[in-house]
Amino acid sequence: MSHQSIIPQTPLESKEHEDHYNKICKDYNHLMETMPKSNGWRVEHLYNYNGFWINPIYIKANLLLHAYFKPQPTDIFLASFMKSGTTWLKALIFSTLTRHLYSFSDHYLHHHGPQSTFPFLDSECESYPISDFTHMCSPRLFATHFPRTLLPESMASCKFVYLCREPKDVLVSKWVFMSKLREKDLPPFSLDEAFDLFCEGVSDYGPFWEHVLSYWRPSLESSEKILFLKYEEVKRQPEVVVRRLATFMGVPFTTEEVEKGVVENIVKLCSFENLSNLEVNKKGVEKFGKVEVENREFFRKGVIGDWRNYLSDEMKQRIDGIIDEKLKGSALIFGA
Ligand code: PAP
């Protein structure tokens, strides 16, 4: 599917609004004609937008986000590279923050997919007018896959939880997911092709290493604003991570809560085994802009190291070499 130029669809409130929106449309159309493009994973092409490979829908969303989204200092963002465990972290963050509102025997997450717990900002900004999100209680929670450098500077006062994951597991998870959602009129997408593109940095929101570094570097300077997490550490020590999350979000667990097992209950509620077996996550569907995704697609295996079932030794050597080189000097490392 090739991209289409955007023209205003909605009657706009005033001449000033109309001019502003028309300018954004013009900028978008100009970008689409000038940006380098490469093969896409789900859609035909990704475009290199300020150093990152982005689906055209989200380039437009990014322009609208910059123009209209008004962050509040109390907002908390869950930022992640795709397929790093966003679904899991959404469930953990939501159930930690709302722990006084739901009982663990009849919880919101028993009836709703984790992706529905708070808005995915990138999709929310897909079309004009975007919501002002003023109906949301404070602190408002949002998820995004945009790298830090593609987000407005005005978000600097907000808190970010950043989640990343071992890149070979990300690659495999992303290839399986995108192959399923791939537009039907496109040819099949082989793992070899996905692998080569990933190594060149070309996958939605890539290069992987630039994305991770865009949050890693500022997290070193302001750990009170950016909590940098790895999927593997959440897997190994979920209770420790949930307690860190609560403290970071300004709602630390009390001794009484810890003694009553609230942390363990949250971890159990959000475990892969529990969530993936719920009816809502076997049969339910979530809408992201115009794209519908079955909840079960967000739960595949949920393990560390599944790349071993897909990548050869040679592929491992190549991708590890690239990641080592790109992250050199950053002190950021991923386990094998
Ligand atoms: P997204 O980028 O489309 O939002 P995201 O949720 O970040 O996807 O990643 C999905 C991965 O998290 C899947 O990994 P896999 O393909 O290697 O299996 C999915 O299985 C895994 N996942 C989802 N929920 C959980 C969970 N509760 N615990 C551990 N892993 C999980």
mmCIF file of C-alpha atoms and ligand atoms in Angstrom:
data_model
loop_
_atom_site.group_PDB
_atom_site.id
_atom_site.type_symbol
_atom_site.label_atom_id
_atom_site.label_comp_id
_atom_site.label_asym_id
_atom_site.label_seq_id
_atom_site.Cartn_x
_atom_site.Cartn_y
_atom_site.Cartn_z
ATOM 1 C CA MET A 1 0.000 0.000 0.000
ATOM 2 C CA SER A 2 1.610 3.262 -1.050
ATOM 3 C CA HIS A 3 1.254 6.350 1.045
ATOM 4 C CA GLN A 4 -1.409 8.926 0.266
ATOM 5 C CA SER A 5 -1.140 12.658 0.662
ATOM 6 C CA ILE A 6 -3.192 13.971 3.518
ATOM 7 C CA ILE A 7 -5.838 16.569 3.128
ATOM 8 C CA PRO A 8 -7.965 17.960 5.934
ATOM 9 C CA GLN A 9 -11.055 15.756 6.428
ATOM 10 C CA THR A 10 -12.699 17.481 9.350
ATOM 11 C CA PRO A 11 -14.241 20.934 9.486
ATOM 12 C CA LEU A 12 -11.852 22.979 11.575
ATOM 13 C CA GLU A 13 -12.874 25.323 14.355
ATOM 14 C CA SER A 14 -11.346 28.515 13.038
ATOM 15 C CA LYS A 15 -9.290 29.920 10.193
ATOM 16 C CA GLU A 16 -6.237 29.897 12.432
ATOM 17 C CA HIS A 17 -6.699 26.195 13.270
ATOM 18 C CA GLU A 18 -7.289 25.425 9.633
ATOM 19 C CA ASP A 19 -4.112 27.217 8.518
ATOM 20 C CA HIS A 20 -2.108 25.436 11.196
ATOM 21 C CA TYR A 21 -3.399 22.022 10.223
ATOM 22 C CA ASN A 22 -2.952 22.728 6.510
ATOM 23 C CA LYS A 23 0.668 23.615 7.197
ATOM 24 C CA ILE A 24 1.188 20.247 8.928
ATOM 25 C CA CYS A 25 -0.380 18.458 5.951
ATOM 26 C CA LYS A 26 1.928 20.337 3.608
ATOM 27 C CA ASP A 27 4.979 19.477 5.721
ATOM 28 C CA TYR A 28 3.945 15.830 5.758
ATOM 29 C CA ASN A 29 3.408 15.685 2.015
ATOM 30 C CA HIS A 30 6.759 17.356 1.436
ATOM 31 C CA LEU A 31 8.492 14.885 3.773
ATOM 32 C CA MET A 32 6.949 11.941 1.949
ATOM 33 C CA GLU A 33 8.476 13.158 -1.278
ATOM 34 C CA THR A 34 11.934 13.820 0.123
ATOM 35 C CA MET A 35 12.721 11.223 2.813
ATOM 36 C CA PRO A 36 14.792 8.129 1.977
ATOM 37 C CA LYS A 37 12.680 4.991 2.004
ATOM 38 C CA SER A 38 13.368 1.301 2.418
ATOM 39 C CA ASN A 39 11.470 -1.984 2.554
ATOM 40 C CA GLY A 40 8.876 -2.165 5.298
ATOM 41 C CA TRP A 41 7.961 -5.121 7.505
ATOM 42 C CA ARG A 42 4.192 -4.701 7.829
ATOM 43 C CA VAL A 43 3.659 -1.993 5.223
ATOM 44 C CA GLU A 44 5.417 -1.559 1.885
ATOM 45 C CA HIS A 45 7.868 1.156 2.915
ATOM 46 C CA LEU A 46 9.425 2.691 5.972
ATOM 47 C CA TYR A 47 10.789 6.241 5.705
ATOM 48 C CA ASN A 48 13.863 7.655 7.340
ATOM 49 C CA TYR A 49 12.430 10.417 9.484
ATOM 50 C CA ASN A 50 15.068 12.306 11.474
ATOM 51 C CA GLY A 51 17.276 9.244 11.658
ATOM 52 C CA PHE A 52 14.592 6.635 12.415
ATOM 53 C CA TRP A 53 12.708 4.232 10.133
ATOM 54 C CA ILE A 54 9.049 5.013 10.601
ATOM 55 C CA ASN A 55 5.756 3.860 9.097
ATOM 56 C CA PRO A 56 4.219 6.867 7.261
ATOM 57 C CA ILE A 57 1.139 6.737 9.503
ATOM 58 C CA TYR A 58 3.344 7.385 12.509
ATOM 59 C CA ILE A 59 5.293 10.137 10.764
ATOM 60 C CA LYS A 60 2.040 12.006 10.400
ATOM 61 C CA ALA A 61 1.201 11.076 14.003
ATOM 62 C CA ASN A 62 4.544 12.460 15.131
ATOM 63 C CA LEU A 63 3.860 15.782 13.422
ATOM 64 C CA LEU A 64 0.412 15.977 15.043
ATOM 65 C CA LEU A 65 1.862 14.991 18.407
ATOM 66 C CA HIS A 66 4.389 17.820 18.237
ATOM 67 C CA ALA A 67 1.710 20.272 17.200
ATOM 68 C CA TYR A 68 -1.146 19.362 19.522
ATOM 69 C CA PHE A 69 -0.215 17.041 22.400
ATOM 70 C CA LYS A 70 0.039 18.932 25.681
ATOM 71 C CA PRO A 71 2.054 16.976 28.217
ATOM 72 C CA GLN A 72 1.439 17.509 31.917
ATOM 73 C CA PRO A 73 4.409 17.362 34.309
ATOM 74 C CA THR A 74 2.762 14.442 36.126
ATOM 75 C CA ASP A 75 2.409 12.308 32.967
ATOM 76 C CA ILE A 76 4.184 8.950 32.939
ATOM 77 C CA PHE A 77 5.233 7.379 29.629
ATOM 78 C CA LEU A 78 6.059 3.769 28.987
ATOM 79 C CA ALA A 79 8.488 3.920 26.078
ATOM 80 C CA SER A 80 9.826 0.838 24.356
ATOM 81 C CA PHE A 81 11.210 -0.522 21.152
ATOM 82 C CA MET A 82 8.532 -2.765 19.597
ATOM 83 C CA LYS A 83 8.327 -6.314 20.981
ATOM 84 C CA SER A 84 10.332 -5.592 24.114
ATOM 85 C CA GLY A 85 7.511 -6.542 26.505
ATOM 86 C CA THR A 86 5.259 -3.463 26.367
ATOM 87 C CA THR A 87 2.126 -5.555 26.981
ATOM 88 C CA TRP A 88 3.622 -6.984 30.170
ATOM 89 C CA LEU A 89 4.873 -3.631 31.476
ATOM 90 C CA LYS A 90 1.516 -2.018 30.700
ATOM 91 C CA ALA A 91 -0.148 -4.614 32.901
ATOM 92 C CA LEU A 92 2.442 -4.201 35.682
ATOM 93 C CA ILE A 93 2.379 -0.393 35.654
ATOM 94 C CA PHE A 94 -1.409 -0.199 35.495
ATOM 95 C CA SER A 95 -2.034 -2.725 38.254
ATOM 96 C CA THR A 96 0.608 -1.120 40.482
ATOM 97 C CA LEU A 97 -0.805 2.366 40.068
ATOM 98 C CA THR A 98 -4.467 1.332 40.466
ATOM 99 C CA ARG A 99 -3.918 -1.277 43.184
ATOM 100 C CA HIS A 100 -6.425 0.436 45.509
ATOM 101 C CA LEU A 101 -9.179 0.331 42.885
ATOM 102 C CA TYR A 102 -9.349 -3.366 42.013
ATOM 103 C CA SER A 103 -9.408 -6.614 43.909
ATOM 104 C CA PHE A 104 -7.100 -9.374 42.731
ATOM 105 C CA SER A 105 -10.024 -11.798 42.594
ATOM 106 C CA ASP A 106 -11.982 -9.687 40.111
ATOM 107 C CA HIS A 107 -9.563 -7.390 38.380
ATOM 108 C CA TYR A 108 -9.876 -5.135 35.317
ATOM 109 C CA LEU A 109 -7.192 -7.278 33.670
ATOM 110 C CA HIS A 110 -9.401 -10.363 33.973
ATOM 111 C CA HIS A 111 -11.770 -8.800 31.455
ATOM 112 C CA HIS A 112 -9.652 -6.432 29.360
ATOM 113 C CA GLY A 113 -6.432 -6.896 27.394
ATOM 114 C CA PRO A 114 -3.340 -5.155 28.865
ATOM 115 C CA GLN A 115 -3.026 -3.032 25.725
ATOM 116 C CA SER A 116 -6.316 -1.329 26.665
ATOM 117 C CA THR A 117 -5.086 -0.152 30.070
ATOM 118 C CA PHE A 118 -3.686 3.125 28.767
ATOM 119 C CA PRO A 119 -3.413 4.850 25.386
ATOM 120 C CA PHE A 120 -0.754 4.109 22.794
ATOM 121 C CA LEU A 121 0.115 7.709 21.964
ATOM 122 C CA ASP A 122 1.444 6.992 18.469
ATOM 123 C CA SER A 123 -1.941 5.609 17.320
ATOM 124 C CA GLU A 124 -3.896 8.193 19.266
ATOM 125 C CA CYS A 125 -2.180 10.912 17.232
ATOM 126 C CA GLU A 126 -2.839 9.258 13.865
ATOM 127 C CA SER A 127 -5.692 11.531 12.884
ATOM 128 C CA TYR A 128 -6.765 15.083 13.495
ATOM 129 C CA PRO A 129 -8.119 16.236 15.880
ATOM 130 C CA ILE A 130 -6.242 14.297 18.533
ATOM 131 C CA SER A 131 -7.801 13.914 21.974
ATOM 132 C CA ASP A 132 -6.773 16.423 24.623
ATOM 133 C CA PHE A 133 -6.787 13.523 27.136
ATOM 134 C CA THR A 134 -8.172 15.854 29.787
ATOM 135 C CA HIS A 135 -10.656 13.139 30.825
ATOM 136 C CA MET A 136 -7.763 11.060 32.188
ATOM 137 C CA CYS A 137 -6.919 11.065 35.899
ATOM 138 C CA SER A 138 -3.526 12.205 37.072
ATOM 139 C CA PRO A 139 -0.978 10.760 36.692
ATOM 140 C CA ARG A 140 -1.916 10.068 33.102
ATOM 141 C CA LEU A 141 -0.246 7.015 31.590
ATOM 142 C CA PHE A 142 0.742 6.745 27.914
ATOM 143 C CA ALA A 143 2.713 4.242 25.876
ATOM 144 C CA THR A 144 4.899 5.132 22.922
ATOM 145 C CA HIS A 145 7.383 3.459 20.607
ATOM 146 C CA PHE A 146 8.909 6.770 19.520
ATOM 147 C CA PRO A 147 12.583 7.232 20.390
ATOM 148 C CA ARG A 148 13.254 10.026 22.888
ATOM 149 C CA THR A 149 14.697 12.284 20.191
ATOM 150 C CA LEU A 150 11.435 12.214 18.206
ATOM 151 C CA LEU A 151 9.381 13.366 21.187
ATOM 152 C CA PRO A 152 8.796 17.029 22.038
ATOM 153 C CA GLU A 153 11.250 18.714 24.387
ATOM 154 C CA SER A 154 8.251 19.749 26.500
ATOM 155 C CA MET A 155 8.073 16.143 27.736
ATOM 156 C CA ALA A 156 11.397 16.553 29.550
ATOM 157 C CA SER A 157 9.557 17.256 32.797
ATOM 158 C CA CYS A 158 7.585 13.985 32.561
ATOM 159 C CA LYS A 159 8.655 10.560 33.802
ATOM 160 C CA PHE A 160 9.568 7.744 31.428
ATOM 161 C CA VAL A 161 9.792 4.037 32.054
ATOM 162 C CA TYR A 162 11.892 2.668 29.205
ATOM 163 C CA LEU A 163 11.842 -1.035 28.451
ATOM 164 C CA CYS A 164 14.285 -2.789 26.151
ATOM 165 C CA ARG A 165 15.125 -6.391 25.388
ATOM 166 C CA GLU A 166 17.901 -8.520 23.975
ATOM 167 C CA PRO A 167 17.934 -7.587 20.263
ATOM 168 C CA LYS A 168 17.944 -11.122 18.812
ATOM 169 C CA ASP A 169 14.768 -11.937 20.764
ATOM 170 C CA VAL A 170 13.288 -8.612 19.634
ATOM 171 C CA LEU A 171 14.100 -9.390 16.012
ATOM 172 C CA VAL A 172 12.452 -12.823 16.114
ATOM 173 C CA SER A 173 9.405 -11.609 18.029
ATOM 174 C CA LYS A 174 9.000 -8.672 15.657
ATOM 175 C CA TRP A 175 9.383 -10.807 12.527
ATOM 176 C CA VAL A 176 6.706 -13.272 13.697
ATOM 177 C CA PHE A 177 4.338 -10.444 14.708
ATOM 178 C CA MET A 178 4.824 -8.289 11.617
ATOM 179 C CA SER A 179 4.561 -11.281 9.271
ATOM 180 C CA LYS A 180 1.108 -11.987 10.707
ATOM 181 C CA LEU A 181 -0.041 -8.381 10.369
ATOM 182 C CA ARG A 182 1.631 -7.782 7.014
ATOM 183 C CA GLU A 183 -0.608 -6.181 4.441
ATOM 184 C CA LYS A 184 -2.177 -8.860 2.307
ATOM 185 C CA ASP A 185 -1.149 -7.413 -1.057
ATOM 186 C CA LEU A 186 2.572 -7.585 -0.172
ATOM 187 C CA PRO A 187 4.802 -10.592 -0.928
ATOM 188 C CA PRO A 188 5.764 -12.891 1.986
ATOM 189 C CA PHE A 189 8.487 -11.578 4.256
ATOM 190 C CA SER A 190 11.273 -14.058 4.975
ATOM 191 C CA LEU A 191 13.318 -14.191 8.168
ATOM 192 C CA ASP A 192 16.452 -13.717 6.034
ATOM 193 C CA GLU A 193 15.072 -10.452 4.685
ATOM 194 C CA ALA A 194 13.975 -9.301 8.147
ATOM 195 C CA PHE A 195 17.409 -10.184 9.515
ATOM 196 C CA ASP A 196 19.291 -8.197 6.859
ATOM 197 C CA LEU A 197 17.016 -5.192 7.298
ATOM 198 C CA PHE A 198 17.318 -5.312 11.101
ATOM 199 C CA CYS A 199 21.122 -5.425 10.811
ATOM 200 C CA GLU A 200 20.975 -2.339 8.584
ATOM 201 C CA GLY A 201 18.831 -0.653 11.230
ATOM 202 C CA VAL A 202 15.690 -0.850 9.094
ATOM 203 C CA SER A 203 12.661 -1.951 11.083
ATOM 204 C CA ASP A 204 9.762 0.059 12.506
ATOM 205 C CA TYR A 205 11.193 2.671 14.910
ATOM 206 C CA GLY A 206 14.740 1.414 14.196
ATOM 207 C CA PRO A 207 17.691 1.393 14.242
ATOM 208 C CA PHE A 208 17.259 -0.681 17.400
ATOM 209 C CA TRP A 209 20.548 0.627 18.853
ATOM 210 C CA GLU A 210 19.733 4.294 18.248
ATOM 211 C CA HIS A 211 16.346 3.803 19.910
ATOM 212 C CA VAL A 212 17.833 2.222 23.009
ATOM 213 C CA LEU A 213 20.594 4.812 23.248
ATOM 214 C CA SER A 214 18.098 7.666 22.896
ATOM 215 C CA TYR A 215 16.758 6.709 26.356
ATOM 216 C CA TRP A 216 19.887 5.123 27.844
ATOM 217 C CA ARG A 217 22.021 8.263 27.646
ATOM 218 C CA PRO A 218 19.542 10.625 29.343
ATOM 219 C CA SER A 219 18.670 7.926 31.903
ATOM 220 C CA LEU A 220 22.264 8.085 33.138
ATOM 221 C CA GLU A 221 21.894 11.791 33.793
ATOM 222 C CA SER A 222 18.407 11.823 35.268
ATOM 223 C CA SER A 223 17.465 8.500 36.766
ATOM 224 C CA GLU A 224 14.605 10.201 38.618
ATOM 225 C CA LYS A 225 13.020 10.971 35.233
ATOM 226 C CA ILE A 226 13.885 7.859 33.225
ATOM 227 C CA LEU A 227 13.696 4.384 34.690
ATOM 228 C CA PHE A 228 15.604 2.143 32.295
ATOM 229 C CA LEU A 229 14.546 -1.505 32.395
ATOM 230 C CA LYS A 230 15.412 -4.674 30.521
ATOM 231 C CA TYR A 231 12.883 -7.436 29.801
ATOM 232 C CA GLU A 232 15.387 -9.968 31.120
ATOM 233 C CA GLU A 233 15.642 -8.312 34.542
ATOM 234 C CA VAL A 234 11.839 -8.116 34.833
ATOM 235 C CA LYS A 235 11.766 -11.832 34.035
ATOM 236 C CA ARG A 236 14.441 -12.649 36.623
ATOM 237 C CA GLN A 237 13.248 -10.437 39.470
ATOM 238 C CA PRO A 238 9.683 -9.294 38.826
ATOM 239 C CA GLU A 239 8.981 -8.405 42.470
ATOM 240 C CA VAL A 240 12.085 -6.198 42.683
ATOM 241 C CA VAL A 241 11.106 -4.431 39.449
ATOM 242 C CA VAL A 242 7.502 -3.884 40.579
ATOM 243 C CA ARG A 243 8.747 -2.274 43.785
ATOM 244 C CA ARG A 244 11.124 -0.055 41.795
ATOM 245 C CA LEU A 245 8.281 0.890 39.459
ATOM 246 C CA ALA A 246 6.029 1.851 42.364
ATOM 247 C CA THR A 247 8.719 4.002 43.964
ATOM 248 C CA PHE A 248 9.596 5.610 40.634
ATOM 249 C CA MET A 249 5.941 6.463 39.957
ATOM 250 C CA GLY A 250 5.657 8.046 43.419
ATOM 251 C CA VAL A 251 3.440 5.331 44.915
ATOM 252 C CA PRO A 252 5.836 3.117 46.922
ATOM 253 C CA PHE A 253 4.449 0.018 48.600
ATOM 254 C CA THR A 254 3.892 0.294 52.331
ATOM 255 C CA THR A 255 5.325 -2.333 54.658
ATOM 256 C CA GLU A 256 1.799 -3.525 55.272
ATOM 257 C CA GLU A 257 1.156 -3.973 51.548
ATOM 258 C CA VAL A 258 4.397 -5.904 51.168
ATOM 259 C CA GLU A 259 3.500 -8.140 54.112
ATOM 260 C CA LYS A 260 0.038 -8.738 52.689
ATOM 261 C CA GLY A 261 1.607 -9.990 49.437
ATOM 262 C CA VAL A 262 0.365 -7.185 47.166
ATOM 263 C CA VAL A 263 3.604 -7.192 45.146
ATOM 264 C CA GLU A 264 3.399 -10.963 44.574
ATOM 265 C CA ASN A 265 -0.270 -10.631 43.608
ATOM 266 C CA ILE A 266 0.563 -8.037 40.962
ATOM 267 C CA VAL A 267 3.361 -10.200 39.565
ATOM 268 C CA LYS A 268 1.080 -13.256 39.468
ATOM 269 C CA LEU A 269 -1.778 -11.333 37.869
ATOM 270 C CA CYS A 270 0.508 -10.024 35.110
ATOM 271 C CA SER A 271 2.440 -13.223 34.476
ATOM 272 C CA PHE A 272 2.527 -14.612 30.950
ATOM 273 C CA GLU A 273 0.882 -17.820 32.172
ATOM 274 C CA ASN A 274 -2.022 -15.994 33.784
ATOM 275 C CA LEU A 275 -2.679 -13.309 31.169
ATOM 276 C CA SER A 276 -2.236 -15.508 28.104
ATOM 277 C CA ASN A 277 -4.796 -18.001 29.422
ATOM 278 C CA LEU A 278 -7.547 -15.473 30.042
ATOM 279 C CA GLU A 279 -10.501 -15.610 27.667
ATOM 280 C CA VAL A 280 -10.122 -11.905 26.816
ATOM 281 C CA ASN A 281 -6.538 -12.449 25.691
ATOM 282 C CA LYS A 282 -7.410 -15.566 23.680
ATOM 283 C CA LYS A 283 -10.375 -14.086 21.845
ATOM 284 C CA GLY A 284 -10.350 -10.286 22.288
ATOM 285 C CA VAL A 285 -9.271 -7.689 19.751
ATOM 286 C CA GLU A 286 -7.589 -4.303 20.248
ATOM 287 C CA LYS A 287 -7.778 -1.433 17.785
ATOM 288 C CA PHE A 288 -4.747 0.766 17.099
ATOM 289 C CA GLY A 289 -5.936 3.519 14.799
ATOM 290 C CA LYS A 290 -7.206 1.633 11.779
ATOM 291 C CA VAL A 291 -5.364 -1.592 12.550
ATOM 292 C CA GLU A 292 -7.066 -4.344 14.542
ATOM 293 C CA VAL A 293 -4.856 -6.789 16.405
ATOM 294 C CA GLU A 294 -6.032 -9.895 18.201
ATOM 295 C CA ASN A 295 -4.925 -9.819 21.830
ATOM 296 C CA ARG A 296 -3.400 -13.285 21.503
ATOM 297 C CA GLU A 297 -0.793 -11.879 19.086
ATOM 298 C CA PHE A 298 0.752 -10.030 22.041
ATOM 299 C CA PHE A 299 1.374 -13.342 23.820
ATOM 300 C CA ARG A 300 3.607 -15.688 21.880
ATOM 301 C CA LYS A 301 6.147 -17.479 24.098
ATOM 302 C CA GLY A 302 7.341 -14.872 26.564
ATOM 303 C CA VAL A 303 10.742 -16.467 27.110
ATOM 304 C CA ILE A 304 14.368 -15.386 27.017
ATOM 305 C CA GLY A 305 16.546 -16.792 24.225
ATOM 306 C CA ASP A 306 13.921 -18.040 21.755
ATOM 307 C CA TRP A 307 16.146 -16.629 18.996
ATOM 308 C CA ARG A 308 18.114 -19.883 19.247
ATOM 309 C CA ASN A 309 15.231 -21.621 17.482
ATOM 310 C CA TYR A 310 15.452 -19.231 14.522
ATOM 311 C CA LEU A 311 18.945 -17.815 13.983
ATOM 312 C CA SER A 312 22.072 -19.660 12.804
ATOM 313 C CA ASP A 313 25.471 -19.267 14.497
ATOM 314 C CA GLU A 314 26.543 -17.073 11.629
ATOM 315 C CA MET A 315 23.533 -14.790 12.071
ATOM 316 C CA LYS A 316 24.211 -14.606 15.812
ATOM 317 C CA GLN A 317 27.832 -13.591 15.205
ATOM 318 C CA ARG A 318 26.820 -10.911 12.737
ATOM 319 C CA ILE A 319 24.115 -9.279 14.838
ATOM 320 C CA ASP A 320 26.137 -9.497 18.079
ATOM 321 C CA GLY A 321 29.061 -7.830 16.287
ATOM 322 C CA ILE A 322 26.854 -4.991 15.071
ATOM 323 C CA ILE A 323 25.263 -4.421 18.471
ATOM 324 C CA ASP A 324 28.665 -4.482 20.238
ATOM 325 C CA GLU A 325 30.012 -1.970 17.779
ATOM 326 C CA LYS A 326 26.996 0.360 17.979
ATOM 327 C CA LEU A 327 26.834 0.292 21.778
ATOM 328 C CA LYS A 328 30.612 0.572 22.264
ATOM 329 C CA GLY A 329 31.514 3.033 24.989
ATOM 330 C CA SER A 330 27.932 3.357 26.229
ATOM 331 C CA ALA A 331 28.297 0.786 29.065
ATOM 332 C CA LEU A 332 24.990 -0.700 27.925
ATOM 333 C CA ILE A 333 25.123 -4.453 27.371
ATOM 334 C CA PHE A 334 22.684 -7.208 26.537
ATOM 335 C CA GLY A 335 23.120 -10.792 27.691
ATOM 336 C CA ALA A 336 23.430 -13.528 25.070
HETATM 337 P P1 PAP B 1 4.298 -4.530 21.094
HETATM 338 O O1 PAP B 1 5.588 -3.846 20.772
HETATM 339 O O2 PAP B 1 3.537 -4.929 19.871
HETATM 340 O O3 PAP B 1 3.475 -3.772 22.094
HETATM 341 P P2 PAP B 1 5.320 -6.165 23.174
HETATM 342 O O4 PAP B 1 4.260 -6.371 24.169
HETATM 343 O O5 PAP B 1 6.356 -5.122 23.459
HETATM 344 O O6 PAP B 1 4.689 -5.931 21.753
HETATM 345 O O7 PAP B 1 6.133 -7.524 22.994
HETATM 346 C C1 PAP B 1 5.523 -8.770 22.878
HETATM 347 C C2 PAP B 1 6.468 -9.762 23.508
HETATM 348 O O8 PAP B 1 6.290 -9.759 24.925
HETATM 349 C C3 PAP B 1 6.165 -11.198 23.055
HETATM 350 O O9 PAP B 1 7.416 -11.855 23.069
HETATM 351 P P3 PAP B 1 7.723 -13.192 22.255
HETATM 352 O O10 PAP B 1 7.269 -12.957 20.854
HETATM 353 O O11 PAP B 1 9.202 -13.398 22.348
HETATM 354 O O12 PAP B 1 6.972 -14.275 22.933
HETATM 355 C C4 PAP B 1 5.238 -11.660 24.147
HETATM 356 O O13 PAP B 1 5.118 -13.047 24.242
HETATM 357 C C5 PAP B 1 5.919 -11.063 25.358
HETATM 358 N N1 PAP B 1 5.005 -10.959 26.505
HETATM 359 C C6 PAP B 1 3.725 -10.512 26.511
HETATM 360 N N2 PAP B 1 3.217 -10.566 27.741
HETATM 361 C C7 PAP B 1 4.182 -11.064 28.553
HETATM 362 C C8 PAP B 1 4.246 -11.371 29.945
HETATM 363 N N3 PAP B 1 3.205 -11.190 30.749
HETATM 364 N N4 PAP B 1 5.409 -11.850 30.423
HETATM 365 C C9 PAP B 1 6.490 -12.044 29.628
HETATM 366 N N5 PAP B 1 6.478 -11.791 28.293
HETATM 367 C C10 PAP B 1 5.345 -11.306 27.764
#
